[in-house]
Amino acid sequence: MAERAETDLLRLLTGALAEGGRARPVLLLVEGAAGTGKSRLLSRLLSALPVPARTGIDGIRDGIDDDEIRDDRGRDDRGRGGRDDRGPGDRGPGHGGRGDAVPGDGIRGDGLRSDGIPGGEAPGAAAIGGTAGAERPGHGPLLLAVDDVHRAAPADIAALGALLADPPGRFACVLTYRPEELPEPGLVLGPGTDFPAALAVVRHTLGPLGPAAVAERAAAALGLDACPPDLAAALHRASGGNAQTVADLLDALAPRAADRPAPRPADRPAPPGTGERPASAHDGRPAPPGPVGRHAPPGHGESRPAPGPEDVEAVGPPPRLTALTLRRAAAVPERYRAVVHAAAVLDHPASARDLAAVAGLDGRAGRDALVAALRAAALQELPDGRYGFAVPLAAAAVRGAVAGPVREALHERAAALLARRQPVPWERLAGHRRACGDRRGWLRAVERAAQEHADRGDVENAVGLLESALATGPVPPHARSRLALMLARSAVMGLGSQPTRKVLEHILDDPRLAQAVRGEIRLDLGLLLCNQLGRAQEGQAELERAVDDLAGHPVPLARAMSALAMPYWPGLPLADNIAWMDRALAVATESGDPVVQTAAAANRVSVLLNTGDPGAWPLIERLPRDSDVVGCRQQAARGLCNAADAAVWLGRYAETRDLLEEGVALAARSGAAYAERTGRGTLLVLDWATGSWDGLADRARALVREAQGMPNIASDALTVLGLLALARGEWADIHEYLTGPGALGVDRSPVPLSAAASGALIRLALARDETGPAAAEAADAWRRLRAKGVWAWGAELAPWAVEATARAGAVPAAREMTAEFAAGLEGRDAPSADAALLWTRGVLAEHTGDPEAAVRHYEAASAAYAALPHPYHELLTAAAGARRALAAGREDAVAVLADCADRFDALGAAWDAARTRAELREHLPAEERRGPGRPGYGDVLSPREAEVAELAGAGMTNRDIAAALHLSPRTVEQHVARALRKTGARSRQQLAAALRTGPAAR
């Protein structure tokens, strides 16, 4: 929309200046409050027009013949005379760099204004006598531009009015101004403002940026990966969309974002100018750590997190905004200034009556004060008859300048005002009572506000209020226990945080805490540790302590037992989980509490479904989705999302999608933020399994960004990113995703995710011919799976673990693993694991000298995966069967292998496609191979060069490409060199782009 409007303005100005055109002379008025980008717009318009712009009174002289104006104007007064010859650093009011630091202006150290206009010739403000230095054509077009015309001296305005009263032909004039600073409101050229009929007058108003525009600017300034949506929203709230304030906040946040190591985007090349490595066929990067390493790749050490909303709050009002705000407040007569202070303390759009009441002004004095503040632009008129600051951060600038006792009195009057409202705005009231020293009233208001948030399902705001109250300042013991329980219960349904954990742990250290209260806080702390924070062993220990503390209190006791029944986490074996489930159901029934009964029922569904028990499906239908009790709906939402997560690992993909659709929607409606976020993670796993890979990596990275500090919520997304990186040949990224600082790691992850991650690490090691590390990882992963006892979760692990074990020479152990896997699946409803068992049997047959059985099992596995559908595994098993069939002399398998290569390509599995084509070429008929007498490929990539180039562009090292394609590193180096030369690429990253946009390889 903004771009189209700018294009229309250019068309308007160009038409007025065109030779032989019929358009009338044009006056374009660009109106906007301080910091909305008027000067930047003016700079863009002038640079796009074909006529040199004349700026200021010298330009006006070129348009009129008035010797009196020439002779009577002094040259030494920059506000009324000609060019200001002082340097940018010496400019006073009216120029960028002036003492009042108005947003939208400012001169950079290189002599250019922040809007791109040369500093020495800035058209702004009272320096209307400046000129761009262009010659005046005799009868040519005249383009005049005056920035900040509201600051022009009266004589300058008179000269401008004279020119506009009788404009020449082929004439266009652009004036920018702040409406709030016009000496006469609404009259751009003062009391004598008048526009003749011969002049086309157009006003273009610049308003605040919308949320999307702020997000776009934040992404550009900080890098997309450093701009979570909550940060962009916080920037918009704080700035009110004021463009200059947004820019100043981003300047303050940029160092924090730059301190983070840049993640490698999985599906886009690095943009130009980002420091790509110089072109080299030899990839000299150090090899990434071994496949079973528990650390990030080189260069991925600890780093500060991305900026968040709390960082925007910590930055506070930028100096430029503070100077402007306080200058305008100082312009209000002192007897009326209290109304500005009142608006700052209320920090919310307010009526004239409310402002007067908080300022302590009665009747006419209150009205006069507000009028004075509006005339000085210290306050702005807002929608719905309210007044305040257009830039919310300006309120903080004013509050900081008000003396403490005066500010406390203002807060006291604001609290009295809000307490009389119905309904009472408890959260705002809490802030004012605290600021005026009313601690008891503050705590009462915090509790009421938090309860209102929780009742509406807005648990995140409830957590924020309670966490702040308990973490800052002394709270009486009775209130402390009550608020801590509210915080713990809200945090479990929300997203949780490390600060919440610290607050709760600090409260648990209080020996005066009642045992039952201690038990309830331990219960919710244990759930927070297990779920949101991914610290299962610590969480389980807190839950077991809670069971001891809660004896005789059936409602929280049933919750604690029910939580210990969840099999998802490592630690407790399945048999213990089931025992806890039986106890939880009995205590929940005894309690008679509908919420705890729903929680136990939801966990029972999870226990049964995760183990592949068909009896779980009817129980899902009994969860009370439409209960009148919000707690019951939250527990039902959690149960549905957990059931979806169980179903996706079973391979019940259609059911997963249905459960997710219902569960995530119910979680959003009932305020179960944690369940909603985990549902999004499950959707990523579902899309990976079902082959919906377009945009999947971007969505996974977005969830990782949103889940900062909550590794469990990020674990699904990180696992998907690792699996995608393996299939695409982006091997340098796999360890960052699966075992790096932000990941839980295979020892602490939920068991199904741990098994999938281990399967990927084993496969990576096998591809690199690192059989020993692969077998060691297989043994560790199998031990973890056996300890848990949920064999349905072995679907992503078993084929690779058995292959690594067999390759290491431990064929009897591989046979035992296969038998154990098969026994664990008996009587279970686990289609994905059943297909994996066929695959595993094919691997075992291949390594025990039975190729016919191997082909048979691989083909059966491929058919089973196709039925799910799981296209990637379908292709892996089909290709494995075709390879065995070709080795046995079955030439019909060539077509199968060729089809697999094409479908790998379509899916986005670059490594598998290249590897399969390399194998396929060995089996092409002799007449399809390039013989010695046939011409070479010239400047077109050969098939082998294209394969190598694709993997090099994806980020694989020469060593990894050599292992993947069974070539020597020297041969790979030569292929990369030829690919760089033929495509003209200067780096491996550019090579990836060249392959997408250049001519196809033969």
Coordinates of N, CA and C in Angstrom, one line a residue, residues 482-619:
R482 N -0.1 -18.0 49.1 CA -1.3 -18.0 48.2 C -0.9 -17.6 46.8
L483 N 0.0 -16.6 46.7 CA 0.4 -16.2 45.3 C 1.3 -17.2 44.7
A484 N 2.1 -17.9 45.5 CA 3.0 -18.9 44.9 C 2.2 -20.1 44.3
L485 N 1.1 -20.5 45.0 CA 0.2 -21.5 44.5 C -0.4 -21.1 43.2
M486 N -0.9 -19.9 43.1 CA -1.5 -19.4 41.9 C -0.5 -19.4 40.8
L487 N 0.8 -18.9 41.1 CA 1.8 -18.9 40.1 C 2.1 -20.3 39.6
A488 N 2.3 -21.3 40.5 CA 2.6 -22.6 40.1 C 1.5 -23.2 39.2
R489 N 0.3 -23.0 39.6 CA -0.8 -23.6 38.8 C -0.9 -23.0 37.4
S490 N -0.7 -21.7 37.3 CA -0.8 -21.0 36.0 C 0.4 -21.4 35.2
A491 N 1.6 -21.5 35.8 CA 2.8 -21.8 35.0 C 2.7 -23.1 34.3
V492 N 2.1 -24.1 34.9 CA 2.0 -25.4 34.3 C 1.1 -25.4 33.1
M493 N 0.1 -24.6 33.0 CA -0.7 -24.5 31.8 C -0.2 -23.6 30.8
G494 N 0.8 -22.7 31.2 CA 1.4 -21.8 30.3 C 2.7 -22.3 29.7
L495 N 3.6 -21.4 29.3 CA 4.8 -21.8 28.7 C 6.0 -21.9 29.7
G496 N 5.8 -21.4 30.9 CA 6.8 -21.5 31.9 C 8.1 -20.8 31.6
S497 N 9.0 -20.7 32.6 CA 10.2 -20.0 32.3 C 11.2 -20.4 33.5
Q498 N 12.5 -20.1 33.2 CA 13.5 -20.3 34.2 C 13.2 -19.4 35.4
P499 N 12.9 -18.1 35.2 CA 12.6 -17.2 36.3 C 11.5 -17.8 37.2
T500 N 10.4 -18.3 36.6 CA 9.4 -18.9 37.4 C 9.9 -20.1 38.3
R501 N 10.8 -20.9 37.7 CA 11.4 -22.0 38.4 C 12.1 -21.4 39.6
K502 N 12.9 -20.4 39.4 CA 13.7 -19.8 40.5 C 12.9 -19.3 41.6
V503 N 11.8 -18.6 41.2 CA 10.9 -18.1 42.2 C 10.3 -19.2 43.1
L504 N 9.8 -20.3 42.4 CA 9.2 -21.4 43.2 C 10.2 -22.1 44.0
E505 N 11.4 -22.3 43.5 CA 12.4 -23.0 44.3 C 12.8 -22.1 45.6
H506 N 12.8 -20.8 45.4 CA 13.1 -19.9 46.5 C 12.1 -20.0 47.6
I507 N 10.8 -20.1 47.1 CA 9.7 -20.2 48.1 C 9.8 -21.5 48.8
L508 N 10.1 -22.6 48.1 CA 10.2 -23.9 48.8 C 11.3 -24.0 49.8
D509 N 12.3 -23.1 49.8 CA 13.3 -23.0 50.8 C 12.9 -22.4 52.1
D510 N 11.7 -21.9 52.1 CA 11.1 -21.2 53.3 C 10.7 -22.3 54.3
P511 N 11.3 -22.5 55.5 CA 10.9 -23.6 56.4 C 9.5 -23.4 57.0
R512 N 9.0 -22.1 56.9 CA 7.7 -21.9 57.5 C 6.5 -22.3 56.6
L513 N 6.8 -22.8 55.4 CA 5.8 -23.2 54.5 C 5.0 -24.4 55.0
A514 N 3.7 -24.4 54.9 CA 2.9 -25.6 55.4 C 3.2 -26.8 54.4
Q515 N 3.1 -28.0 55.0 CA 3.5 -29.2 54.2 C 2.6 -29.3 53.0
A516 N 1.3 -29.1 53.1 CA 0.4 -29.3 52.0 C 0.7 -28.3 50.9
V517 N 1.0 -27.0 51.3 CA 1.3 -26.0 50.3 C 2.6 -26.3 49.7
R518 N 3.6 -26.8 50.5 CA 4.9 -27.2 49.9 C 4.6 -28.3 48.8
G519 N 3.8 -29.2 49.2 CA 3.5 -30.4 48.2 C 2.9 -29.9 46.9
E520 N 2.0 -28.9 47.0 CA 1.3 -28.5 45.8 C 2.3 -27.7 44.9
I521 N 3.2 -26.9 45.6 CA 4.2 -26.1 44.8 C 5.2 -27.1 44.2
R522 N 5.6 -28.1 44.9 CA 6.5 -29.2 44.4 C 5.8 -29.8 43.2
L523 N 4.6 -30.1 43.3 CA 3.8 -30.8 42.2 C 4.0 -30.0 40.9
D524 N 3.6 -28.7 41.0 CA 3.6 -27.9 39.8 C 5.0 -27.6 39.3
L525 N 6.0 -27.4 40.3 CA 7.4 -27.2 39.9 C 7.9 -28.5 39.1
G526 N 7.5 -29.7 39.6 CA 7.9 -30.9 38.9 C 7.3 -31.0 37.5
L527 N 6.1 -30.6 37.3 CA 5.5 -30.6 36.0 C 6.2 -29.5 35.1
L528 N 6.5 -28.4 35.7 CA 7.2 -27.3 34.9 C 8.6 -27.8 34.5
L529 N 9.3 -28.5 35.4 CA 10.6 -29.0 35.0 C 10.5 -30.1 33.9
C530 N 9.6 -31.0 34.1 CA 9.4 -32.1 33.1 C 9.0 -31.6 31.7
N531 N 8.0 -30.7 31.7 CA 7.4 -30.3 30.5 C 8.0 -29.1 29.8
Q532 N 7.8 -28.0 30.4 CA 8.3 -26.8 29.7 C 9.8 -26.7 29.7
L533 N 10.5 -27.1 30.7 CA 12.0 -26.9 30.8 C 12.8 -28.1 30.4
G534 N 12.2 -29.3 30.2 CA 12.9 -30.4 29.7 C 13.9 -31.0 30.7
R535 N 13.7 -30.9 32.0 CA 14.6 -31.5 33.0 C 13.8 -32.6 33.7
A536 N 13.7 -33.7 33.0 CA 12.8 -34.8 33.5 C 13.2 -35.4 34.8
Q537 N 14.5 -35.7 34.9 CA 14.9 -36.4 36.1 C 14.7 -35.5 37.4
E538 N 15.0 -34.2 37.3 CA 14.7 -33.3 38.4 C 13.2 -33.2 38.6
G539 N 12.5 -33.1 37.5 CA 11.0 -33.0 37.7 C 10.4 -34.2 38.3
Q540 N 10.8 -35.4 37.9 CA 10.3 -36.6 38.6 C 10.7 -36.7 40.0
A541 N 11.9 -36.2 40.4 CA 12.2 -36.2 41.8 C 11.3 -35.3 42.6
E542 N 11.0 -34.1 42.0 CA 10.1 -33.2 42.7 C 8.7 -33.8 42.8
L543 N 8.2 -34.5 41.8 CA 6.9 -35.1 41.9 C 6.8 -36.2 42.9
E544 N 7.9 -37.0 43.1 CA 7.9 -38.0 44.1 C 7.9 -37.4 45.5
R545 N 8.6 -36.3 45.7 CA 8.6 -35.6 47.0 C 7.2 -35.0 47.2
A546 N 6.5 -34.6 46.1 CA 5.2 -34.0 46.3 C 4.2 -35.1 46.8
V547 N 4.4 -36.3 46.3 CA 3.5 -37.4 46.7 C 3.6 -37.6 48.2
D548 N 4.8 -37.5 48.7 CA 5.0 -37.7 50.2 C 4.3 -36.5 51.0
D549 N 4.4 -35.3 50.4 CA 3.9 -34.1 51.1 C 2.4 -34.0 51.0
L550 N 1.8 -34.7 50.0 CA 0.3 -34.5 49.8 C -0.5 -35.6 50.3
A551 N 0.0 -36.4 51.1 CA -0.8 -37.5 51.7 C -2.0 -36.9 52.4
G552 N -3.2 -37.4 52.2 CA -4.4 -36.9 52.7 C -5.0 -35.8 52.0
H553 N -4.5 -35.4 50.8 CA -5.0 -34.3 50.0 C -5.2 -34.9 48.6
P554 N -6.3 -35.6 48.4 CA -6.5 -36.4 47.2 C -6.4 -35.7 45.8
V555 N -6.9 -34.4 45.8 CA -6.9 -33.7 44.5 C -5.5 -33.5 44.0
P556 N -4.6 -32.8 44.7 CA -3.2 -32.6 44.2 C -2.4 -33.9 44.2
L557 N -2.8 -34.9 45.1 CA -2.1 -36.1 45.1 C -2.3 -36.9 43.8
A558 N -3.6 -36.9 43.4 CA -3.9 -37.6 42.1 C -3.2 -37.0 41.0
R559 N -3.0 -35.6 41.0 CA -2.3 -34.9 39.9 C -0.8 -35.4 39.9
A560 N -0.2 -35.4 41.1 CA 1.2 -35.8 41.1 C 1.4 -37.3 40.6
M561 N 0.5 -38.2 41.1 CA 0.7 -39.6 40.6 C 0.4 -39.7 39.1
S562 N -0.6 -38.9 38.6 CA -0.9 -39.0 37.2 C 0.3 -38.5 36.4
A563 N 1.0 -37.5 36.9 CA 2.2 -37.0 36.1 C 3.3 -38.0 36.1
L564 N 3.5 -38.7 37.2 CA 4.5 -39.8 37.2 C 4.2 -40.9 36.3
A565 N 2.9 -41.0 35.9 CA 2.5 -42.1 35.0 C 2.9 -41.9 33.6
M566 N 3.2 -40.6 33.2 CA 3.5 -40.3 31.8 C 4.8 -41.0 31.4
P567 N 4.7 -41.9 30.3 CA 5.9 -42.6 29.9 C 6.9 -41.9 29.0
Y568 N 6.5 -40.7 28.6 CA 7.3 -40.0 27.5 C 8.7 -39.8 27.9
W569 N 9.0 -39.6 29.2 CA 10.3 -39.2 29.6 C 11.2 -40.4 29.9
P570 N 12.5 -40.2 29.8 CA 13.4 -41.3 30.3 C 13.4 -41.3 31.8
G571 N 14.0 -42.4 32.3 CA 14.0 -42.5 33.8 C 13.2 -43.7 34.3
L572 N 11.9 -43.5 34.5 CA 11.1 -44.5 35.0 C 10.8 -45.5 33.9
P573 N 10.8 -46.8 34.2 CA 10.4 -47.8 33.2 C 8.9 -47.8 33.0
L574 N 8.4 -48.4 31.9 CA 7.0 -48.4 31.6 C 6.2 -49.1 32.7
A575 N 6.7 -50.1 33.3 CA 6.0 -50.8 34.4 C 5.7 -49.9 35.5
D576 N 6.7 -49.0 35.9 CA 6.4 -48.0 37.0 C 5.4 -47.0 36.6
N577 N 5.5 -46.5 35.3 CA 4.5 -45.6 34.8 C 3.1 -46.2 35.0
I578 N 2.9 -47.4 34.6 CA 1.6 -48.0 34.7 C 1.1 -48.1 36.1
A579 N 2.0 -48.5 37.0 CA 1.7 -48.6 38.4 C 1.2 -47.2 39.0
W580 N 1.9 -46.2 38.6 CA 1.5 -44.8 39.1 C 0.1 -44.5 38.5
M581 N -0.1 -44.9 37.2 CA -1.4 -44.6 36.6 C -2.5 -45.2 37.3
D582 N -2.4 -46.5 37.7 CA -3.4 -47.2 38.5 C -3.7 -46.5 39.8
R583 N -2.6 -46.0 40.5 CA -2.8 -45.3 41.8 C -3.5 -44.0 41.5
A584 N -3.1 -43.3 40.5 CA -3.7 -42.0 40.2 C -5.2 -42.1 39.9
L585 N -5.6 -43.1 39.1 CA -7.0 -43.2 38.8 C -7.8 -43.5 40.1
A586 N -7.3 -44.3 41.0 CA -8.0 -44.6 42.2 C -8.2 -43.3 43.0
V587 N -7.1 -42.6 43.2 CA -7.2 -41.3 44.0 C -8.0 -40.3 43.4
A588 N -8.0 -40.2 42.0 CA -8.8 -39.2 41.3 C -10.3 -39.5 41.5
T589 N -10.6 -40.7 41.5 CA -12.0 -41.1 41.7 C -12.5 -40.8 43.1
E590 N -11.6 -41.0 44.1 CA -11.9 -40.7 45.5 C -12.0 -39.2 45.7
S591 N -11.3 -38.4 44.9 CA -11.3 -36.9 45.1 C -12.6 -36.3 44.8
G592 N -13.3 -36.8 43.7 CA -14.5 -36.3 43.3 C -14.4 -34.9 42.5
D593 N -13.1 -34.5 42.3 CA -12.8 -33.3 41.6 C -12.8 -33.5 40.1
P594 N -13.7 -32.8 39.3 CA -13.8 -33.1 37.9 C -12.5 -32.7 37.1
V595 N -11.8 -31.7 37.5 CA -10.6 -31.3 36.8 C -9.5 -32.4 37.0
V596 N -9.3 -32.8 38.2 CA -8.2 -33.9 38.4 C -8.7 -35.2 37.8
Q597 N -9.9 -35.5 37.7 CA -10.4 -36.7 37.1 C -10.1 -36.6 35.6
T598 N -10.3 -35.4 35.0 CA -10.1 -35.2 33.6 C -8.6 -35.3 33.3
A599 N -7.7 -34.8 34.2 CA -6.3 -34.9 34.1 C -5.8 -36.3 34.1
A600 N -6.4 -37.1 35.0 CA -6.0 -38.5 35.1 C -6.5 -39.3 33.8
A601 N -7.7 -39.0 33.4 CA -8.2 -39.6 32.2 C -7.3 -39.3 30.9
A602 N -6.9 -38.0 30.8 CA -6.1 -37.6 29.7 C -4.7 -38.4 29.8
N603 N -4.2 -38.5 31.0 CA -2.9 -39.2 31.1 C -3.0 -40.7 30.8
R604 N -4.2 -41.2 31.2 CA -4.4 -42.7 30.9 C -4.4 -42.9 29.4
V605 N -5.0 -42.0 28.6 CA -5.0 -42.1 27.2 C -3.6 -42.1 26.7
S606 N -2.8 -41.2 27.2 CA -1.4 -41.1 26.8 C -0.6 -42.4 27.0
V607 N -0.8 -42.9 28.2 CA -0.1 -44.2 28.6 C -0.4 -45.3 27.6
L608 N -1.7 -45.5 27.4 CA -2.2 -46.6 26.6 C -1.8 -46.4 25.1
L609 N -2.0 -45.1 24.6 CA -1.8 -44.9 23.2 C -0.3 -45.0 22.8
N610 N 0.5 -44.4 23.7 CA 2.0 -44.5 23.4 C 2.5 -45.9 23.4
T611 N 1.9 -46.8 24.1 CA 2.4 -48.2 24.1 C 1.7 -49.0 22.9
G612 N 0.8 -48.3 22.1 CA 0.2 -49.0 21.0 C -1.0 -49.9 21.5
D613 N -1.6 -49.6 22.6 CA -2.8 -50.3 23.1 C -4.0 -49.8 22.4
P614 N -4.7 -50.7 21.6 CA -5.9 -50.2 20.9 C -7.0 -49.7 21.7
G615 N -7.0 -50.1 23.0 CA -8.1 -49.6 23.9 C -8.0 -48.2 24.2
A616 N -7.0 -47.5 23.8 CA -6.9 -46.0 24.0 C -7.9 -45.2 23.2
W617 N -8.2 -45.7 22.0 CA -9.0 -44.9 21.1 C -10.4 -44.6 21.6
P618 N -11.2 -45.5 22.1 CA -12.5 -45.2 22.7 C -12.4 -44.2 23.8
L619 N -11.3 -44.2 24.6 CA -11.2 -43.3 25.7 C -11.0 -41.8 25.3

